[in-house]
């Protein structure tokens, strides 16, 4: 009877296991607490713990703590590990030591779980302790914040560092309204339902540097301890930490070594006082004219590093300037230490994330650096060891990016959306002061002149990413209690952190149409497209054609010729055309779609296709001083996917048969030189040296993550019969000095970009 019972239970377990494997990959709901099979295993989350349910996975095996390599890591592996830790499932996992590098052995490599295993030891792997990884490949998990009912397992070890998650600076200045950002104050950590202090015995500048980095500041400075000592003697303090010892390169205080107070913490710290920190704000957040002047002096000269493609301040793809040409960084071995050096160099705090895999969109041009290995103490990324990319096989799909800590400014409290179907859209409402100290009142923004650039600033201020649309009328959204217009004439450059930083009418409102119908609105999105022209193709394909007028009737109908063509003796004579091919890539993270819906597309009988945008590209011939002498009237385009960079990227858009129009991420739209209107009419241009300029999406009709790369420029030399086009480049691809040389000497071969 006993053997039959055992056999039956085994059969049942096989059936349950099969059922579990079927549902496990989607959203496993574990049957209960799990325990390791074989040798006793213990688990913990470590590293930079933004939350208690995520971190680097560490496993205790053979009396030693170690990590797991990220090679072949999957969500199914994370499910098993999260259940070990007492959570119902995993929502994600992290690679490349996102939570910092561990120490000791790397116990597991090439782990391959189905998702339903009771123990990580039951999954396929290379064997305990058999690994070819370094700690730069330590895996982490993000677990669903829901505990397994009744989970009590001594195999889960809570690290004390995980209890230091939230840190703040508490200023003690009284009286006037506190000015943001807060740059100085007592360091406090969240403890139970309140805040606790840190004893400053042994506290040094390295500790202060870490705290300032967390608060979004690049550096620390000395503080007047006597002032705070007098304050602390009059306060009842609750000390939580002591003996804090940081190296200065940590991105979070929890990564430093420290000790907790036990027992009566209010009587602790002896003759000490609470730790106090004073931080130096970066140029974007500096207050006071003298301070700003000092910051500007420190940042004189062309910067050699910049961020592109990020929705928020302090995030983006990392680009560096080398030999007067901007390029990107390959993400091999990219980590928080290197990312923090970049963040501080740019005037932000330490890094929150070191992103790989072109998470902020793909860059263009050269890849200047690979395998950057900063110690974290460097003043500039260029001081860090790195490999020259010329010998390496890296693509722009591996461009490195960062997210930096920035100071809290409270801008999101001065704006809100109302009436929309989701939190990403709505009518824009802003808070304005009353001038008499009362609570600010909420009001609407006038829709006149409101466009994509203004919407981008509003979405950034709200923390909702990029702007899909800037709307001048919002009658179709539900009305709110707010009906008064309080802001008009808003004009933004697109990079501002708040609408209050944009130009706008002063105290007096100037809005022709008032009321909720004509109030400004936005539709925000977490991702955006990014168009840019393939500059070398323009240079390779440019030539002159004298085209007979009798072959240009369609082009004239579409306004593709210069205005003097109307005075020509049709159908006799010809027009001189500068022809070239345009290959427009979408390197962003969202498809590029025309602003207008298909119901408003315009049918052109001559060319027999629909045009989805009135103005998509400007083609211009400019003199050295910027005067326009000829322009291409490529009034509108038929947008479609001609080719895609990777074989596994599917084309989505095709103009034929009234199809959908757009450009898919990773694809391009090619307009060959022999297509009508793919030219500039230079019939009236005199011989000389010129600049050929092409601008995509010139009126910012469609939102992009980066508008600064929408222009392309070339040098032209025209002798009246032939034309030489050379030195073509994206508008922001060169240093300021190289761009000045380019514009100063058009027509002169500019081979020395240095």
XYZ file of C-alpha atoms in Angstrom:
754
model
C 0.000 0.000 0.000
C 2.841 2.368 0.901
C 4.653 1.842 -2.418
C 1.418 2.331 -4.423
C 0.745 5.511 -2.492
C 4.262 6.746 -3.230
C 3.821 5.912 -6.915
C 0.498 7.758 -7.037
C 1.993 10.816 -5.408
C 4.860 10.784 -7.931
C 2.377 10.617 -10.810
C 0.415 13.492 -9.307
C 3.565 15.556 -8.918
C 4.462 14.947 -12.581
C 0.990 16.085 -13.655
C 1.169 19.166 -11.439
C 4.654 19.939 -12.733
C 3.435 19.699 -16.350
C 0.535 22.000 -15.597
C 2.899 24.416 -13.848
C 5.258 24.471 -16.828
C 2.336 25.368 -19.077
C 1.297 28.418 -17.068
C 4.636 29.251 -15.463
C 6.055 31.342 -18.250
C 3.110 33.743 -18.182
C 2.442 34.678 -14.556
C 3.201 31.907 -12.096
C 1.245 31.697 -8.853
C 3.280 29.406 -6.612
C 1.473 26.800 -4.551
C 3.255 27.849 -1.391
C 6.652 28.311 0.235
C 9.531 26.766 -1.664
C 12.615 25.147 -0.229
C 15.915 24.280 -1.814
C 16.597 20.689 -2.679
C 19.992 19.131 -2.042
C 22.487 21.245 -0.051
C 20.926 23.931 2.123
C 20.750 27.203 0.172
C 20.119 30.719 1.432
C 19.202 33.762 -0.636
C 19.276 37.525 -0.302
C 18.925 40.692 -2.358
C 21.874 43.071 -2.255
C 23.334 46.081 -4.052
C 21.615 49.361 -4.725
C 18.062 48.589 -3.523
C 15.715 51.223 -4.851
C 12.971 48.966 -3.463
C 12.898 46.023 -1.111
C 11.766 43.658 -3.881
C 14.660 44.117 -6.295
C 18.426 43.817 -6.273
C 21.424 41.659 -7.027
C 20.698 38.006 -6.241
C 23.156 36.427 -3.827
C 23.094 32.763 -2.876
C 24.731 31.066 0.124
C 26.187 27.705 -0.938
C 28.941 25.610 0.579
C 29.291 28.085 3.504
C 30.035 31.019 1.174
C 28.002 33.847 -0.322
C 28.202 34.332 -4.093
C 26.349 35.623 -7.137
C 24.729 34.369 -10.355
C 26.005 35.225 -13.849
C 23.613 36.873 -16.316
C 24.597 34.630 -19.264
C 21.441 33.101 -20.807
C 19.404 34.531 -17.926
C 15.620 34.571 -18.476
C 12.428 35.698 -16.793
C 11.753 32.063 -15.887
C 14.981 32.059 -13.831
C 13.807 35.224 -12.095
C 10.450 33.585 -11.257
C 12.211 30.743 -9.433
C 14.544 33.086 -7.563
C 11.764 35.475 -6.538
C 9.821 32.557 -5.059
C 12.929 31.582 -3.099
C 12.830 35.121 -1.704
C 9.163 34.850 -0.745
C 7.590 36.804 -3.624
C 4.879 35.339 -5.835
C 6.642 36.023 -9.145
C 9.136 38.160 -11.038
C 8.295 41.177 -13.165
C 11.756 41.520 -14.665
C 15.462 40.886 -14.304
C 18.650 42.892 -14.679
C 22.012 42.162 -16.269
C 25.520 43.624 -16.268
C 25.651 44.207 -12.491
C 22.923 46.852 -12.583
C 22.807 46.721 -8.760
C 26.583 46.848 -8.395
C 29.239 44.157 -8.488
C 29.149 41.426 -5.865
C 32.131 39.779 -4.230
C 33.201 36.201 -3.670
C 32.320 33.250 -5.871
C 30.068 33.288 -8.922
C 28.137 30.177 -8.001
C 25.928 29.707 -11.073
C 26.298 30.356 -14.801
C 24.145 29.624 -17.878
C 21.132 28.962 -15.664
C 18.134 27.698 -17.645
C 14.860 27.265 -15.729
C 11.465 26.401 -17.146
C 9.819 28.534 -14.477
C 8.136 25.904 -12.335
C 11.144 24.458 -10.512
C 11.034 24.373 -6.709
C 14.698 25.291 -6.446
C 17.238 27.098 -8.580
C 19.379 24.011 -8.035
C 16.865 21.986 -10.066
C 17.391 24.177 -13.153
C 19.983 23.391 -15.798
C 23.322 25.148 -15.209
C 27.052 24.618 -15.677
C 27.548 23.295 -12.194
C 28.098 24.993 -8.855
C 31.129 27.286 -8.994
C 31.792 26.582 -12.683
C 31.678 29.955 -14.453
C 33.584 32.004 -17.003
C 32.008 35.300 -15.851
C 33.211 38.298 -13.892
C 31.195 40.207 -11.298
C 30.427 42.782 -14.000
C 27.883 40.208 -15.212
C 26.069 39.693 -11.894
C 22.348 39.115 -12.393
C 19.570 40.860 -10.500
C 15.818 40.378 -10.241
C 12.764 42.600 -9.892
C 10.071 40.714 -7.992
C 6.364 41.428 -7.906
C 5.678 43.242 -4.648
C 3.365 40.551 -3.340
C 4.380 37.994 -0.755
C 3.551 34.281 -0.949
C 0.813 33.730 1.657
C 2.260 32.272 4.842
C 5.832 32.482 3.600
C 8.266 31.973 6.463
C 11.603 30.715 5.383
C 14.890 30.963 7.205
C 16.627 30.552 3.843
C 15.895 34.207 3.007
C 18.446 36.532 4.564
C 17.454 40.191 4.845
C 20.498 42.423 4.453
C 20.539 45.345 6.842
C 21.421 47.609 3.922
C 17.994 46.917 2.458
C 16.524 48.920 5.356
C 18.283 52.101 4.183
C 16.292 52.911 1.069
C 15.055 56.479 1.435
C 17.420 59.308 2.353
C 16.783 63.052 2.561
C 18.403 66.358 3.523
C 16.391 68.246 6.155
C 17.126 71.986 6.168
C 16.738 73.802 9.471
C 16.283 77.310 8.064
C 13.071 78.783 9.447
C 10.943 81.711 8.446
C 10.759 82.395 4.723
C 9.524 79.818 2.259
C 12.212 77.253 1.539
C 13.951 77.684 -1.774
C 14.484 74.657 -3.997
C 16.717 72.840 -4.491
C 17.671 71.982 -0.902
C 21.480 71.910 -0.971
C 22.242 71.686 2.750
C 20.801 70.005 5.809
C 20.803 67.127 8.264
C 21.059 63.696 6.641
C 18.072 61.543 7.571
C 16.990 58.010 6.680
C 13.464 56.658 6.604
C 12.801 54.539 9.710
C 9.432 52.967 10.437
C 6.868 55.757 10.080
C 9.302 58.625 10.509
C 12.865 59.790 9.978
C 16.055 59.072 11.919
C 19.494 60.697 12.012
C 23.040 59.468 11.431
C 25.748 60.014 14.024
C 28.555 62.067 12.486
C 31.406 60.336 14.362
C 33.880 59.480 11.625
C 31.756 61.202 8.995
C 33.962 62.523 6.185
C 33.804 64.186 2.748
C 33.509 60.833 0.976
C 30.271 60.135 2.836
C 29.036 63.624 1.977
C 29.916 63.064 -1.675
C 27.701 59.973 -1.807
C 24.765 61.755 -0.185
C 25.138 64.780 -2.476
C 25.256 62.459 -5.477
C 21.991 60.835 -4.354
C 20.406 64.275 -4.027
C 21.423 65.184 -7.594
C 24.509 67.317 -6.908
C 27.947 66.733 -8.462
C 30.061 67.720 -5.452
C 30.099 68.487 -1.730
C 31.588 71.346 0.298
C 32.392 72.083 3.940
C 29.566 72.985 6.241
C 29.304 75.176 9.358
C 28.981 72.432 12.000
C 28.689 74.901 14.875
C 25.340 76.173 13.617
C 23.926 72.647 13.437
C 25.438 71.663 16.781
C 23.487 74.417 18.510
C 20.352 73.280 16.695
C 20.809 69.607 17.561
C 21.318 70.359 21.279
C 17.782 71.717 21.381
C 16.211 68.793 19.538
C 15.149 65.286 20.505
C 17.015 63.193 17.946
C 16.621 59.541 17.042
C 19.898 58.113 15.783
C 19.699 55.115 13.474
C 23.149 54.705 11.865
C 26.725 55.213 12.928
C 30.233 54.410 11.724
C 29.304 55.128 8.114
C 32.251 54.591 5.803
C 31.939 55.293 2.086
C 34.638 55.306 -0.585
C 32.889 58.183 -2.383
C 32.083 56.209 -5.538
C 28.883 54.569 -4.261
C 25.633 55.642 -5.933
C 23.573 55.074 -2.784
C 24.241 55.280 0.954
C 23.055 51.683 1.364
C 26.121 50.511 -0.570
C 28.479 51.924 2.082
C 29.460 50.046 5.232
C 27.745 51.160 8.447
C 26.283 49.934 11.690
C 22.817 50.206 13.181
C 22.121 51.454 16.675
C 20.356 48.976 18.904
C 18.223 49.805 21.877
C 17.729 53.412 22.951
C 18.904 55.246 19.838
C 17.925 58.698 21.136
C 20.682 58.514 23.764
C 23.305 57.371 21.252
C 26.093 59.224 19.458
C 27.907 60.341 22.624
C 29.402 63.772 22.172
C 28.672 63.727 18.452
C 25.916 65.365 16.468
C 23.823 64.443 13.442
C 25.632 64.182 10.118
C 25.220 67.357 8.077
C 25.938 67.747 4.373
C 26.287 70.770 2.101
C 26.248 70.228 -1.679
C 27.344 72.213 -4.710
C 24.570 72.410 -7.346
C 25.332 71.978 -11.029
C 24.908 74.879 -13.513
C 21.262 74.042 -14.313
C 20.262 74.252 -10.656
C 22.549 76.990 -9.323
C 20.882 79.937 -7.602
C 22.259 83.455 -7.315
C 24.143 85.405 -9.984
C 27.571 85.025 -8.383
C 27.159 81.294 -8.113
C 25.994 81.017 -11.719
C 28.961 83.091 -12.885
C 31.331 80.764 -11.059
C 29.653 77.746 -12.595
C 29.906 79.245 -16.074
C 33.602 79.954 -15.568
C 34.146 76.339 -14.612
C 32.345 75.185 -17.760
C 34.002 77.510 -20.245
C 34.791 76.064 -23.622
C 33.032 73.472 -25.701
C 31.866 70.495 -23.631
C 33.260 67.147 -24.712
C 30.313 65.135 -23.529
C 26.518 65.435 -23.901
C 23.253 63.518 -23.494
C 20.816 62.945 -26.347
C 17.398 61.348 -26.747
C 16.247 61.444 -23.122
C 12.776 62.598 -22.099
C 13.886 63.998 -18.736
C 16.699 66.257 -17.624
C 19.747 64.182 -16.673
C 19.065 61.183 -18.885
C 19.990 60.209 -22.418
C 22.387 58.496 -24.760
C 26.007 59.397 -23.913
C 27.840 61.134 -26.747
C 31.477 62.257 -26.673
C 33.502 64.657 -28.821
C 36.698 63.357 -30.387
C 38.632 64.939 -33.263
C 35.861 67.564 -33.477
C 33.273 64.880 -34.287
C 30.512 63.709 -31.937
C 30.128 59.960 -31.461
C 28.770 57.363 -29.051
C 30.030 54.825 -26.502
C 29.693 51.061 -26.864
C 27.938 49.460 -23.896
C 30.456 46.656 -23.293
C 31.280 46.654 -19.533
C 29.237 49.853 -19.091
C 28.350 50.215 -15.398
C 27.226 52.604 -12.657
C 30.752 53.794 -11.835
C 31.366 55.036 -15.385
C 27.830 56.383 -15.642
C 28.300 58.362 -12.414
C 31.458 59.999 -13.752
C 29.429 61.190 -16.752
C 26.570 62.413 -14.572
C 28.837 64.444 -12.280
C 30.809 65.824 -15.236
C 27.544 67.163 -16.662
C 26.559 68.815 -13.369
C 24.169 66.162 -12.030
C 24.502 63.739 -9.133
C 25.487 60.085 -9.229
C 23.915 57.671 -11.704
C 20.605 55.924 -11.065
C 21.025 53.592 -14.018
C 23.665 52.626 -16.572
C 21.622 51.654 -19.627
C 22.745 49.365 -22.429
C 21.337 48.292 -25.782
C 20.532 51.794 -27.144
C 17.739 52.218 -24.599
C 17.716 55.965 -25.378
C 17.760 55.491 -29.149
C 20.624 54.901 -31.558
C 23.230 57.519 -32.284
C 25.045 58.197 -35.548
C 28.604 58.728 -36.659
C 31.614 57.048 -35.047
C 31.615 54.943 -31.881
C 34.518 56.555 -30.042
C 34.868 54.440 -26.886
C 34.415 50.850 -25.768
C 34.856 48.947 -22.496
C 35.041 52.142 -20.446
C 36.240 51.243 -16.936
C 36.082 54.208 -14.564
C 37.075 53.957 -10.903
C 34.396 56.513 -10.065
C 36.770 59.201 -8.796
C 37.630 60.683 -12.202
C 36.668 64.264 -13.042
C 35.970 63.388 -16.671
C 35.059 60.286 -18.647
C 38.115 60.933 -20.802
C 40.295 60.207 -17.750
C 38.927 56.649 -17.539
C 40.587 53.667 -19.238
C 38.806 52.585 -22.437
C 39.430 50.719 -25.660
C 39.564 52.294 -29.079
C 36.551 51.108 -31.004
C 38.300 50.796 -34.356
C 39.304 47.212 -33.620
C 36.018 46.222 -32.007
C 32.763 44.975 -33.441
C 30.193 47.349 -31.982
C 27.065 48.765 -33.571
C 24.820 51.659 -32.640
C 22.354 49.107 -31.299
C 24.840 48.888 -28.393
C 24.989 52.609 -27.590
C 25.342 53.303 -23.863
C 22.987 55.633 -21.991
C 22.449 56.885 -18.433
C 19.876 58.174 -15.973
C 21.289 60.574 -13.389
C 20.036 61.725 -10.005
C 18.860 65.334 -10.267
C 17.821 67.739 -7.503
C 14.187 67.844 -6.490
C 12.724 71.090 -7.831
C 9.008 70.514 -7.297
C 8.124 71.567 -10.851
C 5.607 68.729 -11.193
C 3.484 70.341 -8.465
C 2.883 73.421 -10.621
C 1.171 71.637 -13.516
C -1.541 69.028 -14.017
C -3.759 67.563 -16.734
C -7.533 67.338 -16.700
C -10.260 65.829 -18.870
C -8.137 63.248 -20.670
C -8.860 59.538 -21.047
C -5.599 58.584 -19.310
C -2.931 60.231 -17.176
C -0.871 60.824 -20.346
C -3.284 63.310 -21.891
C -5.486 66.233 -21.005
C -6.010 69.937 -20.833
C -3.006 71.722 -19.301
C -3.643 73.486 -15.988
C -0.944 75.519 -14.238
C -0.649 76.951 -10.731
C -0.023 80.672 -10.457
C 0.680 82.721 -7.348
C -1.816 85.216 -6.027
C 0.823 87.656 -4.830
C -0.586 87.980 -1.305
C 0.740 84.766 0.183
C -2.453 82.778 -0.303
C -2.600 79.361 -1.900
C -1.869 79.496 -5.657
C -4.821 79.205 -7.984
C -5.145 76.855 -10.959
C -5.863 78.125 -14.446
C -5.733 77.233 -18.133
C -3.120 77.996 -20.791
C -4.163 79.828 -23.955
C -3.985 77.529 -26.981
C -2.833 80.231 -29.416
C 0.684 79.417 -30.641
C 0.801 76.228 -28.561
C 2.667 73.488 -30.401
C 4.939 70.472 -30.110
C 7.846 72.283 -28.426
C 5.590 73.702 -25.696
C 3.941 70.298 -25.257
C 7.380 68.684 -24.872
C 8.167 70.971 -21.950
C 4.776 70.288 -20.342
C 5.215 66.501 -20.645
C 8.743 66.761 -19.226
C 7.526 68.856 -16.297
C 4.808 66.265 -15.619
C 7.343 63.411 -15.784
C 5.338 61.769 -18.595
C 8.047 61.476 -21.246
C 7.754 63.028 -24.702
C 4.918 64.916 -26.381
C 2.944 63.156 -29.085
C 0.779 66.194 -29.743
C 0.411 69.791 -28.663
C -3.256 70.696 -28.987
C -4.672 74.201 -29.439
C -8.279 73.148 -28.923
C -9.531 70.747 -26.251
C -13.315 70.992 -26.521
C -13.674 67.194 -26.816
C -12.321 66.553 -23.302
C -14.436 66.698 -20.179
C -14.617 70.142 -18.612
C -13.201 70.592 -15.114
C -13.907 73.168 -12.445
C -11.052 75.272 -13.804
C -12.255 77.624 -16.551
C -10.095 80.751 -16.151
C -7.179 81.432 -18.506
C -4.083 82.474 -16.556
C -1.216 82.068 -19.051
C -0.812 83.114 -22.694
C 1.876 83.640 -25.311
C 3.865 80.572 -24.224
C 6.875 80.082 -26.500
C 9.397 77.341 -25.630
C 12.679 76.202 -27.163
C 11.855 72.642 -26.094
C 14.657 72.024 -23.577
C 13.187 73.890 -20.581
C 12.383 72.045 -17.338
C 9.189 73.994 -16.668
C 6.685 76.107 -18.617
C 7.594 78.988 -16.287
C 11.069 78.984 -17.902
C 9.579 79.580 -21.375
C 8.745 82.984 -22.797
C 5.183 84.058 -22.064
C 3.079 87.145 -21.617
C 3.619 88.849 -18.285
C 0.841 89.628 -15.834
C -1.695 90.669 -18.475
C -3.434 87.926 -20.448
C -3.507 88.273 -24.236
C -5.685 85.513 -25.693
C -8.207 86.039 -28.504
C -10.242 82.932 -27.717
C -10.824 82.096 -24.070
C -12.627 79.247 -22.357
C -11.939 75.542 -22.096
C -12.526 74.941 -25.802
C -9.428 76.923 -26.789
C -7.219 75.858 -23.884
C -3.888 74.157 -24.575
C -3.673 70.407 -24.218
C -1.097 67.626 -24.567
C -0.877 63.943 -25.347
C 2.320 62.530 -23.850
C 4.176 59.302 -24.610
C 7.009 57.390 -22.970
C 8.799 57.010 -26.318
C 9.250 59.090 -29.457
C 10.614 58.822 -32.973
C 13.908 60.381 -34.073
C 14.457 61.145 -37.753
C 17.766 61.944 -39.378
C 19.106 62.084 -42.905
C 21.838 59.789 -44.193
C 24.290 62.554 -45.097
C 26.845 60.520 -47.149
C 24.141 59.476 -49.633
C 23.327 63.114 -50.433
C 26.993 63.756 -51.162
C 27.345 60.627 -53.310
C 24.251 61.210 -55.457
C 24.197 64.986 -56.053
C 24.282 66.132 -59.698
C 22.806 68.764 -62.044
C 20.111 68.072 -64.630
C 18.684 70.477 -67.205
C 15.117 69.187 -67.426
C 12.772 70.277 -70.244
C 9.707 72.200 -69.122
C 7.344 69.848 -70.948
C 8.431 67.133 -68.451
C 7.709 69.306 -65.416
C 3.945 69.876 -65.481
C 3.325 67.558 -62.514
C 6.153 69.145 -60.563
C 4.744 72.613 -61.239
C 1.341 71.485 -60.024
C 2.912 70.357 -56.751
C 4.856 73.641 -56.444
C 8.254 71.935 -56.714
C 9.867 74.649 -58.852
C 11.077 78.119 -57.970
C 8.653 81.021 -58.352
C 10.323 82.260 -61.572
C 9.175 79.081 -63.365
C 5.712 80.611 -63.640
C 7.156 83.261 -65.965
C 8.843 80.715 -68.247
C 7.752 80.113 -71.845
C 5.988 76.777 -71.272
C 6.474 74.150 -72.656
C 9.726 75.444 -74.190
C 13.016 75.816 -72.384
C 14.231 73.999 -69.268
C 14.905 74.321 -65.545
C 18.260 73.561 -63.967
C 17.803 71.155 -61.055
C 20.208 70.044 -58.314
C 19.125 66.433 -57.750
C 20.129 64.080 -54.924
C 18.767 61.103 -53.017
C 17.341 61.373 -49.490
C 17.417 58.440 -47.110
C 15.536 59.344 -43.933
C 16.113 57.005 -40.986
C 14.035 56.584 -37.835
C 16.550 55.925 -35.063
C 14.127 56.619 -32.224
C 12.045 54.333 -30.024
C 8.628 54.904 -31.609
C 7.340 54.870 -35.193
C 7.168 58.217 -36.989
C 3.544 58.848 -37.987
C 2.108 61.876 -39.800
C 0.270 64.312 -37.579
C -2.845 64.358 -39.763
C -5.219 61.425 -39.912
C -5.807 59.725 -43.266
C -9.163 61.471 -43.626
C -7.280 64.722 -44.257
C -4.528 63.406 -46.576
C -4.314 65.094 -49.975
C -4.590 63.111 -53.211
C -2.231 64.187 -56.021
C -3.555 62.976 -59.325
C -0.359 63.593 -61.295
C 1.750 61.283 -59.146
C -1.246 59.223 -58.014
C -0.589 58.961 -54.300
C -1.683 60.572 -51.047
C 0.462 63.142 -49.286
C 0.180 62.888 -45.512
C 2.102 66.028 -44.450
C 1.958 69.524 -45.905
C 5.572 70.251 -45.022
C 7.930 67.417 -44.240
C 11.291 68.607 -45.588
C 12.920 71.894 -46.587
C 15.671 71.907 -49.239
C 17.634 75.177 -49.381
C 20.723 76.692 -50.978
C 22.269 79.299 -48.670
C 25.060 81.845 -49.032
C 27.877 81.786 -46.438
C 26.028 84.426 -44.389
C 22.838 82.337 -44.350
C 20.830 84.109 -47.053
C 18.545 81.746 -48.962
C 19.085 81.882 -52.748
C 17.094 78.793 -53.796
C 14.711 76.378 -52.203
C 13.168 73.043 -53.014
C 9.402 73.117 -52.753
C 9.012 69.516 -51.679
C 5.681 70.437 -50.191
C 4.619 67.046 -48.906
C 5.665 63.449 -48.755
C 4.319 59.964 -49.048
C 5.902 58.274 -45.995
C 6.717 54.568 -46.128
C 9.301 51.945 -45.167
C 11.685 51.387 -48.074
C 14.162 49.192 -46.192
C 14.986 48.198 -42.591
C 18.409 47.841 -40.995
C 17.800 44.411 -39.478
C 16.248 41.442 -41.244
C 13.901 40.745 -38.334
C 12.368 44.242 -38.418
C 9.103 44.111 -40.380
C 8.022 46.958 -42.655
C 4.709 48.403 -41.473
C 3.994 51.286 -43.822
C 3.377 51.417 -47.573
C 1.846 54.249 -49.591
C 0.276 52.111 -52.316
C -3.491 51.530 -52.283
C -4.128 54.189 -49.635
C -2.000 52.259 -47.146
C -0.847 53.456 -43.757
C 1.994 55.958 -43.831
C 4.946 56.313 -41.486
C 8.507 55.144 -40.820
C 9.066 52.160 -38.522
C 11.803 52.213 -35.871
C 14.981 50.862 -37.475
C 13.758 51.530 -41.044
C 14.193 54.288 -43.584
C 12.253 56.021 -46.334
C 14.284 56.460 -49.538
C 13.531 59.156 -52.094
C 15.708 58.498 -55.122
C 17.325 61.330 -57.050
C 15.227 60.494 -60.146
C 11.860 61.033 -58.391
C 9.870 64.169 -59.183
C 10.470 67.039 -56.739
C 13.539 65.379 -55.244
C 15.580 68.430 -56.200
C 16.297 72.130 -55.754
C 15.557 74.436 -58.697
C 18.857 76.371 -59.116
C 18.004 77.978 -62.458
C 18.439 81.468 -60.984
C 21.523 80.721 -58.826
C 24.762 82.453 -59.828
C 28.133 80.644 -59.683
C 29.775 80.678 -56.270
C 30.273 78.891 -52.972
C 27.150 77.848 -51.081
C 25.734 75.662 -48.336
C 23.171 72.987 -49.170
C 20.818 72.524 -46.216
C 18.136 69.877 -45.746
C 15.799 70.095 -42.724
C 13.398 67.275 -41.815
C 10.152 68.033 -39.959
C 11.087 71.760 -39.982
C 7.936 73.007 -38.270
C 8.104 70.381 -35.492
C 4.698 69.096 -36.608
C 5.476 65.606 -35.336
C 7.172 65.046 -31.971
C 10.670 63.585 -31.877
C 13.025 62.782 -29.045
C 15.678 65.028 -30.598
C 15.144 67.907 -33.024
C 18.788 69.046 -33.028
C 19.798 66.340 -35.526
C 17.059 67.149 -38.081
C 19.244 69.411 -40.247
C 21.960 68.296 -42.673
C 24.503 70.633 -44.264
C 26.927 70.306 -47.178
C 29.472 72.621 -48.811
C 28.718 73.369 -52.475
C 30.869 74.872 -55.215
C 28.959 75.841 -58.355
C 30.798 77.127 -61.454
C 27.747 77.648 -63.623
C 28.041 74.259 -65.305
C 28.984 71.716 -62.638
C 28.494 71.429 -58.917
C 30.685 69.882 -56.225
C 28.944 68.778 -53.036
C 31.153 67.724 -50.129
C 31.592 67.735 -46.345
C 27.962 66.654 -45.795
C 27.106 66.100 -42.138
C 24.230 66.160 -39.681
C 23.881 69.665 -38.212
C 25.060 68.806 -34.692
C 27.630 66.147 -35.636
C 30.663 68.446 -35.385
C 32.141 70.640 -32.681
C 31.214 74.329 -32.564
C 34.649 75.248 -33.875
C 34.432 72.820 -36.797
C 30.946 74.085 -37.636
C 32.201 77.678 -37.676
C 35.008 76.699 -40.048
C 32.489 74.885 -42.225
C 30.206 77.920 -42.474
C 33.065 80.404 -42.827
C 34.710 78.684 -45.771
C 32.007 77.013 -47.870
C 33.379 75.476 -51.016
C 36.819 74.948 -49.502
C 37.586 71.275 -49.023
C 37.442 70.720 -45.299
C 39.283 67.481 -44.766
C 40.932 68.488 -41.534
C 38.225 68.076 -38.924
C 40.385 68.409 -35.856
